[in-house]
C-alpha cells in the first residue's frame, strides 16, 4: 500500500530529492570554507534512495581529490526512512512543514552545537520541492468509498503512520475516520499514540487489532513464512493448539493498547482454510485479554458487506470512547526512561542494553535540548522482542540498542534495536526479474 | 528548459529509478553467488542522482561487512548523463526502448564478455518504470503554439537532443518541425547529425545557428561570464572589434554544419544593448563563412512577431533542403578514427592524445563488438577545444581523452575530453539558498 | 622494557616483516586467480606497524583499479599485538616455531574452511625472517645479574609474557628463575597460567604480586594518573583510609592467584613518600586475603640488597611449591564457558554479554576445530572490569565482548572486551616532539 | 645488493620507522586540533612498507569514527622510495642529515604554505631513529677488498646511488674509488651527476658503462626477459646482427655520459655463451659512440684477475679526468625546462606531456620556493623512453608525466613518467613460496 501511493503521485521522489538536497548542501558548505564550523565527522544526515540497495548501507564519499570535497563515511537509507517523510506525515499544514524542515538537525558543529536545515539555508528549497507532495491523495475503494493514501513511513524503521493532514481533512468531513498504523500494535499503535497523537493533539476513540489465524499459528510455533517463497503447507492445516499458543502474542498486543486506555476490537481477518475451532480459540483469548469484541471479517471476499459486523463493533467501541486516554510516558522523562518504558511495558523485556555509541548519542541529544522528544523505536516487526526468531509472547529477554538517531524536525528520537537496518537488500531472485512489458504496453509478471 | 520538463512530469525521477535499479541488481547478483561471473572490478554502470553533488563523484560502496555486499569504487553521475536518459531520447517506440534497455552493457564478466541488462533480467523492470516517461509532453507557448518538451540529456556530457519520439509525432502532424540541439554546434549539432539522425533515419532540411552579440564579444576576449555572478559590464559596451574577433567562433560553427551539407541560417538573438555596427559585423562574418542568411530575431520582446523574418529565412532554407546530407564518418571506421575526425574537423584540433586507460577501453569496446558505434564526445561547451579558457577559434591544440565509456543500448561511445565531469558541484552560494515558500504556498526567490 | 628489548635487536622489525609478508601473500593470492577460494571478506589477518597510528585502525586497501588488487576493509594493529609475536614467545624451539607459523589461520575460504599460512606457502619465509629473533637476548643488570629480555606481547591486548625459550634456557642453568607476567594479576598472571604454562608444560612454584602504595591509593578513590602528566599531588599525601580501601584490589589479585593453588608473596615496592601506616595497612589486607607473606622492597634505591627480604620470602614460598597447581578451566570446555570462567572468577563480573559478531565468531572457531584453545582476553589493565573507570574491587558489572579473534598458531582465542583497541593513538603532544640529536650524536629529550 | 645491505644491518627498518613516524605525526596533529592549519587533503607524505604489496598502493585511512582521526586517501610506497632513504644517502654528515630531515615538506597548510618535519617537531625523533643507519657498512669482497654497502634508493623510482658519506670515507682513505649508480646510464648516471654530485660537490674523473651481450641482444629485438622465468633460449644463441642493432642503446648511453664531459670506459660483462663476433660488434659500436675504451671483464669467473684489464682502462681514464665536467642544466632553470632537458637530451624524446595534476604540482613547488631543485625522474629502467616495450634507441616518442612529487629534504623533485609505480606487486608465484627453514636452522630455497 505504501509503495503504491508513493509512486502513484511521485511523492517519494519529491521526498528523496528534498532529502538529498540537504545532503549536498552539507558537503558543499564544508567544501566551500565551512563558515558554520560543521564537524565533518559529526554529520547526522544520510543520503536516501528508493531502492533496496545493500551496497549503499555504508559508503565512503568525497574521494578522488580535493575538488570532490573531503572523504567521509556515510550511509544511504531507504527513502521511506527519511526524516523528510516523517516530517511530511506529521506536519499539520504547510507552515508547520516549513518550520519542521527548518528545525531538522543535519549535523553538529565542532563545538557540539546543532546545525539545522535553516542554518544551512536549505529548508526553503526542501519545502518548495514538497509543495505537491504535501497534498493528500484522495482515492476510492472498489465500492466507491473515499480513502486518503498519503505518506508511507514504515512502522519498523520509521513511525509507520499516514499523514496528520489526511486525517484532519477526513475528520472535517466525516462522522468516523479509520486510520492505519503499520505492522504489529507494539510498533504501529505505540507510535500512533506516543508520536502521532502527541503531534496532532487528536485523540482516538477506539482501536482495531487485526489478526489472522495463520499468523497466530506461526506464533504458536508452526510453519515458517519466508518472503518470496510459497506458503508453508503446515499453516494451512487446522491446529487449534498452535493457534491458542500463538494467540498469546495477540493477547499481549491487546494489553498493549489497553495500557493507553483505548477500547480494543479484534478483527479476525478470515481465510477459507480457517476452521471454526481455530476462530473460536482466538476469540476466547482476545476477550480474556481485555478486547471489547472479537469479530470475523471477510471483506476480502464479500466487500463492504463482509465487514458490517466489524464496522458495528468498531462504531460501538468508538461511541464508548477513550475518555481516559493516556500516553505511555511524559515528555519530561529522560530519553532512557522512555526507551525502557517501551521495552518493558510494551515489548515485555527485562530491560535495555546500550552500546557505548548509543549512550553517547542519547547524552548528546539531551545536551542539545532534545530530551523532551518522544521515542520512535526501530525494531523488527517479526517479534515483540528485537530478535525476529522469538515468536509468541517472549519473556526473559533484553533489548539491545546499538545506535540512536535524532529527528528534530519530525520530533522524535530513534533507537536502533538489535540488528534492525534502515536499508534493505534485494533477495537472491528479486521480484523485478519477472517483470516485463510487451510492445503493446502490457505489464507482465507483477503478480 | 531541460530541468523544467523533467521535474514537470517526473520523467527524470523515473529515469533515475530505472538506472539505480540496474545498479542494485548488479551488486545484488554478485552478492548472491555471482552466477554470471561478473568481474566486480569491471562494473561499468554508475549510480545516478539528480542533484549536483560533488561528494558522490567517487565513492566506495559495499563497506561494513559481507552482509552489505563487497566493497568497490564507483561513482554517481547526474541523472541527465544516464544512459537510460539517452536511450529514452533515442528510442523509436516502446518496443525499441525495451530492446535498447536490454542491450545496455552494465558490466563485464571475468572472461571479458559483456554483461547486459537482459543478462541481469532487469531491463523489463526498467522499461516498466519508464512507461509514463516515454510519452512526450505536449506544452504550449505563451501564444498557444504547440511544443514538445521531452528528455534532457545535456549536450556537453550526453547527446544533447530531445526525443526522436517527440520529433516523429511532430513530423506526423506538421509541415515543418524545429528541434533543439543543445549548446554549441560543435556539440549539439554534431551529435544531432552523427547520433540522432543515425538512430532515427530522419534527415534535416536546414539548420539554425543561434548567436548573441555578448557571447561573441566574450569569444573576442572581452569580459567574463561567471555562473551566479552579475553580467560583466564590459559585455554591455559597444565593441565592434571584439565582436568581429569573437565571430570567428561563429564562423567555425557555420563551417561545421556545412561539413554535413546542411544549409545554415544564423539567428542573431538580439538584446537592447546590441548596436547596429555589432550586428552588421556578425552578419558579414556569418555570410562569409557560408551561412545562407543571418537574421535578427527579437521574439524575447515581441513574441512570434519578432521572429517572422527568421521563420521566413528558415522556411526558405528548408525548401532548398539538404539533398547531399552526409554524416561525418562511416560506421565501419575504427573508434579512434571517428574521435580524430570530430577533433580535427569539427573542433579544429591538431590531434588526439589518449591516456592508457582510454586506449584500453577503446580496444575493449571494439573487442566486444561495439566498434561500429558513433561517438558521443563529452567536452566543455565553453570552447571549441577541451580547454574552457581557449576562446574564439583556437588552433594548435590537441584533445586529451582520459576515459571512454560505452553506451551500448543508446548506441554510442563517450570519450571524456580534458577534465569534463559527469557530476557537477554546487557553487559556494547555491541558488537554492534563496528559495523559500510562505504559508500561503507562494514560492519565493526563484528569479 | 618491552619496547626496549625489541628495538635493541631488531626483533620487532623481523616480526613486523614476517607478519606483513603474510598479509601481502593473501591479497596477492586472491589477485592472481584465488586458487584456494579465499573469501576476500573473510580475511582474518591484519597488517601491523610498530607506531601508534590511529589512522590505520580501520582502512580500505586495494583501491585504484584492478591492477592494485580488490578493495576490502582491514586494519593495522600495533606489532606487539601480532600473532607472530605471540607465536615467537610461545614456541618451544625452531621446529615448533615453524609448525606454529604454518598453523596460523590467515583467512577463511568461501566454503568456510580455514586457510593457513602453510596453505599460502608463506610460513617458511616467515620462519626465515625470524631466525635471529627467536634467539633470546641475554643482558645483565647493573650489578651483573643475568637477565633474558625476549619478546614483548602486551598483557592487555596480547598474552603479556616473555618467551618460553628464554625461560627454558634459564631453568636449564639456574636453581630458581623469576619471570615477569605483565600488568595486573587478572591479566598477566591469568594468561601466564592458562596460556603459557599450558603451552610449555612448566609449572610455577610461587607467585609474586607487586603492589605500590600510590596505585592502591588511586584504587581507593584518590588522585588520578594520566599518562604524560605530572603525578597528582594527592597521591603523595599520607592517606591510610584510601590505601585500605584500594587494597581491596590487591586482595582480589591475591585471591586470583590462589585460585590456581600457587602460594603468593606480596612485594610492596616502596617509595620515599610511603608512610609506615600505609605499608602496614597493605600488609594486613594482603595477609588476610591469603598471601603467604608481604614484604617491603626498595631495590630501586639500594639495588639487590634492598630486595634481600623479598628474595628470601619468595625462596621460601617456592620451596613450599604448588603441588596442587590447577588451571582455571579444562581444554574441553566450550569457548563461552572459558570466557565466563575468567570474567566471573577472575574479574568478579556477574556475566558476559556478546555482540552478535562475537557470537558468530565463537561459533565459527568451534566449527573450525579450535574450541579446545585457551582464552587470551583483551581487556583494559586499569580495572578488574572492562571499564577503566571502575577502580578498587568492582562488583555488579558485566563484561561486554564485541569481537573475538583467532590465533590458531599461538594457540588461543582473543575476545575483545569493552572498547579495548589493538592499535593505540598518539597523545596531543607526543613524547617524540621533545626528542632530538645534536651534531655530536648526543640524544636529547629522552627523559 | 641493495636489499641485502638493508636487511643486513636493519637500516631499512630504521628508515621505515622514521618515515612512518612522520606520517603518524601528521594525522595525529590534525586529529588534535590542527594548530598548524594543515590541509588534510594536501598531505604529501605517504606511508612506507618494505614488502611488495600492491593492495597498499591506494588506501583510505582514518575510517571507523572520529576517534580514529579523519578519513583521507593516501598510499604506501616501498621503503626504498622513501625520501628518508634519499636523505640518508645524500647527507654529508649527521648534522646535515638532521637539517635535511627537518626541511622535508610533509604537507601543505590550508593557505598553501609548506609544512615541514621541523614544523611538526618530528625531525629530531627521525634523526635519532637513524643514528645507527647513517653509519656506512664496511664489508669485504671474497678476495678481501673493502667495499661500503650503504643505502639503497632504486634508480627507477629514486635517485639510485649509494651514500655520499660512504664515498667520502672511501675517498679519504683510497687513491681511487668506484661507486655504483643503479640501472641504465639514463637513470643512475644522470642522477649521479645531476643530483648526487650537486649535493656532494664531488666531481667524477671517469665513468664505466657496463654492458652484457644478452641485454643488447634483447634491445636488438630478440628474446624476452621475464622476472621469475627461465632465460629465453633465443638470448643464448649467437646473433651478431641483433647485438649490433641493440648496441644502439649502449651508444646512446655512452653519448649520454659524454654530455657531462666525462670519459667513458665500457665494461663488457662477459658470459660463456658470448661469441667473439658479438663482443667485437659491441666494441666497435662503443668506440664509435665516443667510449675511450671497451674492455671485456670476466671477474664473475676469475675474481679480481678477470677485471685487471678493465681496472687499467678505468685508471687511465681517471688520470685523464673530467676537467670540463658539467651538469645537464643549471639550478635556476624552471622545473619544466629541466624535465625537458632530461627527456630530450638524455632519453631522446621529442618532448614532454603533463597531465593537469602534474602542471599544478610543478607550479605549486615553484611557488613554495623549490624551483631551484634538480629533477629525479621516476621512469622504467627497461627503455630509454617511459614505455618499457620500446627497446634499443627509440625515437619519435614523448614522455608523459602524470604526477610530480617534492623531496625538499633530499633536495629534488620527482616527476612520475608513464605508469611508473612506487610500490611493486608480487608475481603470481612469489619467490617466497619456495623458501623454508629446517629444524636445524638451515635455510632452504633461497637460490
PDB file of N, CA and C in Angstrom, chain C residues 59-118:
ATOM      1  N   UNK C  59      41.017   0.787   7.675  1.00  0.00           N
ATOM      2  CA  UNK C  59      41.405   1.298   6.358  1.00  0.00           C
ATOM      3  C   UNK C  59      40.694   0.475   5.286  1.00  0.00           C
ATOM      4  N   UNK C  60      40.602   1.072   4.102  1.00  0.00           N
ATOM      5  CA  UNK C  60      40.212   0.311   2.918  1.00  0.00           C
ATOM      6  C   UNK C  60      41.447   0.220   2.041  1.00  0.00           C
ATOM      7  N   UNK C  61      41.872  -0.986   1.711  1.00  0.00           N
ATOM      8  CA  UNK C  61      43.043  -1.187   0.850  1.00  0.00           C
ATOM      9  C   UNK C  61      42.579  -1.678  -0.526  1.00  0.00           C
ATOM     10  N   UNK C  62      43.516  -1.731  -1.455  1.00  0.00           N
ATOM     11  CA  UNK C  62      43.222  -2.299  -2.776  1.00  0.00           C
ATOM     12  C   UNK C  62      42.448  -1.379  -3.688  1.00  0.00           C
ATOM     13  N   UNK C  63      42.460  -0.077  -3.389  1.00  0.00           N
ATOM     14  CA  UNK C  63      41.750   0.883  -4.236  1.00  0.00           C
ATOM     15  C   UNK C  63      42.599   1.240  -5.457  1.00  0.00           C
ATOM     16  N   UNK C  64      41.991   1.952  -6.387  1.00  0.00           N
ATOM     17  CA  UNK C  64      42.758   2.486  -7.513  1.00  0.00           C
ATOM     18  C   UNK C  64      42.741   1.640  -8.770  1.00  0.00           C
ATOM     19  N   UNK C  65      41.883   0.637  -8.833  1.00  0.00           N
ATOM     20  CA  UNK C  65      41.799  -0.131 -10.075  1.00  0.00           C
ATOM     21  C   UNK C  65      42.302  -1.545  -9.912  1.00  0.00           C
ATOM     22  N   UNK C  66      41.951  -2.399 -10.854  1.00  0.00           N
ATOM     23  CA  UNK C  66      42.165  -3.835 -10.672  1.00  0.00           C
ATOM     24  C   UNK C  66      43.639  -4.204 -10.624  1.00  0.00           C
ATOM     25  N   UNK C  67      44.527  -3.365 -11.130  1.00  0.00           N
ATOM     26  CA  UNK C  67      45.945  -3.710 -11.036  1.00  0.00           C
ATOM     27  C   UNK C  67      46.446  -3.584  -9.586  1.00  0.00           C
ATOM     28  N   UNK C  68      45.646  -2.994  -8.724  1.00  0.00           N
ATOM     29  CA  UNK C  68      46.009  -2.859  -7.315  1.00  0.00           C
ATOM     30  C   UNK C  68      45.286  -3.884  -6.437  1.00  0.00           C
ATOM     31  N   UNK C  69      44.776  -4.921  -7.042  1.00  0.00           N
ATOM     32  CA  UNK C  69      44.040  -5.915  -6.260  1.00  0.00           C
ATOM     33  C   UNK C  69      42.572  -5.551  -6.198  1.00  0.00           C
ATOM     34  N   UNK C  70      41.929  -5.906  -5.105  1.00  0.00           N
ATOM     35  CA  UNK C  70      40.494  -5.697  -4.942  1.00  0.00           C
ATOM     36  C   UNK C  70      40.310  -4.960  -3.614  1.00  0.00           C
ATOM     37  N   UNK C  71      39.350  -4.065  -3.543  1.00  0.00           N
ATOM     38  CA  UNK C  71      39.179  -3.298  -2.300  1.00  0.00           C
ATOM     39  C   UNK C  71      38.626  -4.164  -1.168  1.00  0.00           C
ATOM     40  N   UNK C  72      39.117  -3.923   0.015  1.00  0.00           N
ATOM     41  CA  UNK C  72      38.489  -4.524   1.203  1.00  0.00           C
ATOM     42  C   UNK C  72      38.858  -3.710   2.438  1.00  0.00           C
ATOM     43  N   UNK C  73      38.004  -3.799   3.440  1.00  0.00           N
ATOM     44  CA  UNK C  73      38.245  -3.136   4.715  1.00  0.00           C
ATOM     45  C   UNK C  73      39.173  -4.003   5.551  1.00  0.00           C
ATOM     46  N   UNK C  74      40.147  -3.397   6.173  1.00  0.00           N
ATOM     47  CA  UNK C  74      41.012  -4.150   7.050  1.00  0.00           C
ATOM     48  C   UNK C  74      41.588  -3.197   8.085  1.00  0.00           C
ATOM     49  N   UNK C  75      42.554  -3.652   8.839  1.00  0.00           N
ATOM     50  CA  UNK C  75      43.080  -2.817   9.909  1.00  0.00           C
ATOM     51  C   UNK C  75      44.565  -3.088  10.083  1.00  0.00           C
ATOM     52  N   UNK C  76      45.242  -2.149  10.678  1.00  0.00           N
ATOM     53  CA  UNK C  76      46.599  -2.339  11.156  1.00  0.00           C
ATOM     54  C   UNK C  76      46.537  -2.418  12.682  1.00  0.00           C
ATOM     55  N   UNK C  77      47.291  -3.361  13.264  1.00  0.00           N
ATOM     56  CA  UNK C  77      47.414  -3.391  14.716  1.00  0.00           C
ATOM     57  C   UNK C  77      48.868  -3.102  15.063  1.00  0.00           C
ATOM     58  N   UNK C  78      49.108  -2.752  16.299  1.00  0.00           N
ATOM     59  CA  UNK C  78      50.473  -2.497  16.737  1.00  0.00           C
ATOM     60  C   UNK C  78      51.231  -3.831  16.715  1.00  0.00           C
ATOM     61  N   UNK C  79      52.508  -3.802  16.328  1.00  0.00           N
ATOM     62  CA  UNK C  79      53.223  -5.061  16.082  1.00  0.00           C
ATOM     63  C   UNK C  79      53.212  -5.986  17.296  1.00  0.00           C
ATOM     64  N   UNK C  80      53.267  -5.426  18.500  1.00  0.00           N
ATOM     65  CA  UNK C  80      53.258  -6.300  19.686  1.00  0.00           C
ATOM     66  C   UNK C  80      51.983  -7.116  19.805  1.00  0.00           C
ATOM     67  N   UNK C  81      50.917  -6.714  19.101  1.00  0.00           N
ATOM     68  CA  UNK C  81      49.680  -7.497  19.138  1.00  0.00           C
ATOM     69  C   UNK C  81      49.631  -8.532  18.029  1.00  0.00           C
ATOM     70  N   UNK C  82      50.679  -8.632  17.237  1.00  0.00           N
ATOM     71  CA  UNK C  82      50.724  -9.608  16.136  1.00  0.00           C
ATOM     72  C   UNK C  82      50.721 -11.029  16.681  1.00  0.00           C
ATOM     73  N   UNK C  83      50.037 -11.915  15.982  1.00  0.00           N
ATOM     74  CA  UNK C  83      50.096 -13.321  16.381  1.00  0.00           C
ATOM     75  C   UNK C  83      51.519 -13.854  16.234  1.00  0.00           C
ATOM     76  N   UNK C  84      52.281 -13.280  15.306  1.00  0.00           N
ATOM     77  CA  UNK C  84      53.669 -13.738  15.131  1.00  0.00           C
ATOM     78  C   UNK C  84      54.464 -13.484  16.411  1.00  0.00           C
ATOM     79  N   UNK C  85      54.219 -12.345  17.053  1.00  0.00           N
ATOM     80  CA  UNK C  85      54.875 -12.060  18.338  1.00  0.00           C
ATOM     81  C   UNK C  85      54.479 -13.123  19.367  1.00  0.00           C
ATOM     82  N   UNK C  86      53.207 -13.452  19.431  1.00  0.00           N
ATOM     83  CA  UNK C  86      52.736 -14.452  20.393  1.00  0.00           C
ATOM     84  C   UNK C  86      53.346 -15.814  20.095  1.00  0.00           C
ATOM     85  N   UNK C  87      53.417 -16.145  18.819  1.00  0.00           N
ATOM     86  CA  UNK C  87      53.992 -17.426  18.422  1.00  0.00           C
ATOM     87  C   UNK C  87      55.460 -17.495  18.840  1.00  0.00           C
ATOM     88  N   UNK C  88      56.177 -16.429  18.603  1.00  0.00           N
ATOM     89  CA  UNK C  88      57.605 -16.407  18.931  1.00  0.00           C
ATOM     90  C   UNK C  88      57.802 -16.634  20.436  1.00  0.00           C
ATOM     91  N   UNK C  89      56.934 -16.030  21.241  1.00  0.00           N
ATOM     92  CA  UNK C  89      57.077 -16.164  22.689  1.00  0.00           C
ATOM     93  C   UNK C  89      56.654 -17.541  23.193  1.00  0.00           C
ATOM     94  N   UNK C  90      55.774 -18.206  22.452  1.00  0.00           N
ATOM     95  CA  UNK C  90      55.241 -19.486  22.937  1.00  0.00           C
ATOM     96  C   UNK C  90      55.913 -20.697  22.300  1.00  0.00           C
ATOM     97  N   UNK C  91      56.793 -20.471  21.304  1.00  0.00           N
ATOM     98  CA  UNK C  91      57.434 -21.613  20.631  1.00  0.00           C
ATOM     99  C   UNK C  91      58.476 -22.237  21.545  1.00  0.00           C
ATOM    100  N   UNK C  92      58.508 -23.573  21.538  1.00  0.00           N
ATOM    101  CA  UNK C  92      59.487 -24.276  22.382  1.00  0.00           C
ATOM    102  C   UNK C  92      60.873 -24.308  21.735  1.00  0.00           C
ATOM    103  N   UNK C  93      60.899 -24.282  20.406  1.00  0.00           N
ATOM    104  CA  UNK C  93      62.166 -24.289  19.678  1.00  0.00           C
ATOM    105  C   UNK C  93      61.880 -23.906  18.228  1.00  0.00           C
ATOM    106  N   UNK C  94      62.913 -23.942  17.384  1.00  0.00           N
ATOM    107  CA  UNK C  94      62.749 -23.501  16.000  1.00  0.00           C
ATOM    108  C   UNK C  94      61.725 -24.353  15.258  1.00  0.00           C
ATOM    109  N   UNK C  95      61.778 -25.676  15.470  1.00  0.00           N
ATOM    110  CA  UNK C  95      60.831 -26.553  14.773  1.00  0.00           C
ATOM    111  C   UNK C  95      59.396 -26.238  15.193  1.00  0.00           C
ATOM    112  N   UNK C  96      59.221 -25.980  16.489  1.00  0.00           N
ATOM    113  CA  UNK C  96      57.882 -25.642  16.970  1.00  0.00           C
ATOM    114  C   UNK C  96      57.436 -24.284  16.410  1.00  0.00           C
ATOM    115  N   UNK C  97      58.373 -23.357  16.314  1.00  0.00           N
ATOM    116  CA  UNK C  97      58.051 -22.045  15.720  1.00  0.00           C
ATOM    117  C   UNK C  97      57.517 -22.243  14.305  1.00  0.00           C
ATOM    118  N   UNK C  98      58.249 -23.060  13.529  1.00  0.00           N
ATOM    119  CA  UNK C  98      57.845 -23.288  12.125  1.00  0.00           C
ATOM    120  C   UNK C  98      56.461 -23.920  12.049  1.00  0.00           C
ATOM    121  N   UNK C  99      56.196 -24.878  12.910  1.00  0.00           N
ATOM    122  CA  UNK C  99      54.892 -25.539  12.908  1.00  0.00           C
ATOM    123  C   UNK C  99      53.781 -24.563  13.277  1.00  0.00           C
ATOM    124  N   UNK C 100      54.043 -23.781  14.312  1.00  0.00           N
ATOM    125  CA  UNK C 100      53.028 -22.829  14.763  1.00  0.00           C
ATOM    126  C   UNK C 100      52.741 -21.773  13.694  1.00  0.00           C
ATOM    127  N   UNK C 101      53.799 -21.276  13.043  1.00  0.00           N
ATOM    128  CA  UNK C 101      53.590 -20.297  11.970  1.00  0.00           C
ATOM    129  C   UNK C 101      52.722 -20.917  10.872  1.00  0.00           C
ATOM    130  N   UNK C 102      53.020 -22.143  10.534  1.00  0.00           N
ATOM    131  CA  UNK C 102      52.255 -22.809   9.477  1.00  0.00           C
ATOM    132  C   UNK C 102      50.793 -23.001   9.833  1.00  0.00           C
ATOM    133  N   UNK C 103      50.514 -23.151  11.114  1.00  0.00           N
ATOM    134  CA  UNK C 103      49.134 -23.398  11.566  1.00  0.00           C
ATOM    135  C   UNK C 103      48.286 -22.136  11.662  1.00  0.00           C
ATOM    136  N   UNK C 104      48.931 -20.984  11.631  1.00  0.00           N
ATOM    137  CA  UNK C 104      48.164 -19.743  11.793  1.00  0.00           C
ATOM    138  C   UNK C 104      47.075 -19.656  10.721  1.00  0.00           C
ATOM    139  N   UNK C 105      45.872 -19.287  11.120  1.00  0.00           N
ATOM    140  CA  UNK C 105      44.754 -19.161  10.181  1.00  0.00           C
ATOM    141  C   UNK C 105      44.669 -17.711   9.731  1.00  0.00           C
ATOM    142  N   UNK C 106      44.979 -17.460   8.457  1.00  0.00           N
ATOM    143  CA  UNK C 106      45.025 -16.084   7.955  1.00  0.00           C
ATOM    144  C   UNK C 106      43.703 -15.641   7.341  1.00  0.00           C
ATOM    145  N   UNK C 107      42.914 -16.612   6.921  1.00  0.00           N
ATOM    146  CA  UNK C 107      41.676 -16.265   6.213  1.00  0.00           C
ATOM    147  C   UNK C 107      40.771 -17.481   6.245  1.00  0.00           C
ATOM    148  N   UNK C 108      39.572 -17.320   5.710  1.00  0.00           N
ATOM    149  CA  UNK C 108      38.701 -18.480   5.515  1.00  0.00           C
ATOM    150  C   UNK C 108      38.360 -18.565   4.036  1.00  0.00           C
ATOM    151  N   UNK C 109      38.044 -19.772   3.606  1.00  0.00           N
ATOM    152  CA  UNK C 109      37.628 -19.973   2.224  1.00  0.00           C
ATOM    153  C   UNK C 109      36.139 -19.680   2.098  1.00  0.00           C
ATOM    154  N   UNK C 110      35.681 -19.577   0.855  1.00  0.00           N
ATOM    155  CA  UNK C 110      34.256 -19.301   0.638  1.00  0.00           C
ATOM    156  C   UNK C 110      33.394 -20.407   1.217  1.00  0.00           C
ATOM    157  N   UNK C 111      33.940 -21.618   1.309  1.00  0.00           N
ATOM    158  CA  UNK C 111      33.177 -22.717   1.908  1.00  0.00           C
ATOM    159  C   UNK C 111      33.380 -22.784   3.420  1.00  0.00           C
ATOM    160  N   UNK C 112      34.039 -21.810   3.998  1.00  0.00           N
ATOM    161  CA  UNK C 112      34.156 -21.738   5.443  1.00  0.00           C
ATOM    162  C   UNK C 112      35.418 -22.361   6.005  1.00  0.00           C
ATOM    163  N   UNK C 113      36.173 -23.093   5.178  1.00  0.00           N
ATOM    164  CA  UNK C 113      37.382 -23.753   5.677  1.00  0.00           C
ATOM    165  C   UNK C 113      38.451 -22.737   6.058  1.00  0.00           C
ATOM    166  N   UNK C 114      39.316 -23.157   6.972  1.00  0.00           N
ATOM    167  CA  UNK C 114      40.423 -22.295   7.382  1.00  0.00           C
ATOM    168  C   UNK C 114      41.513 -22.297   6.318  1.00  0.00           C
ATOM    169  N   UNK C 115      42.090 -21.130   6.064  1.00  0.00           N
ATOM    170  CA  UNK C 115      43.234 -21.001   5.152  1.00  0.00           C
ATOM    171  C   UNK C 115      44.435 -20.636   6.019  1.00  0.00           C
ATOM    172  N   UNK C 116      45.410 -21.544   6.094  1.00  0.00           N
ATOM    173  CA  UNK C 116      46.552 -21.313   6.978  1.00  0.00           C
ATOM    174  C   UNK C 116      47.732 -20.712   6.224  1.00  0.00           C
ATOM    175  N   UNK C 117      48.725 -20.295   7.008  1.00  0.00           N
ATOM    176  CA  UNK C 117      49.958 -19.786   6.407  1.00  0.00           C
ATOM    177  C   UNK C 117      50.639 -20.872   5.593  1.00  0.00           C
ATOM    178  N   UNK C 118      50.502 -22.125   5.986  1.00  0.00           N
ATOM    179  CA  UNK C 118      51.048 -23.203   5.164  1.00  0.00           C
ATOM    180  C   UNK C 118      50.290 -23.346   3.859  1.00  0.00           C
TER     181      UNK C 118
END
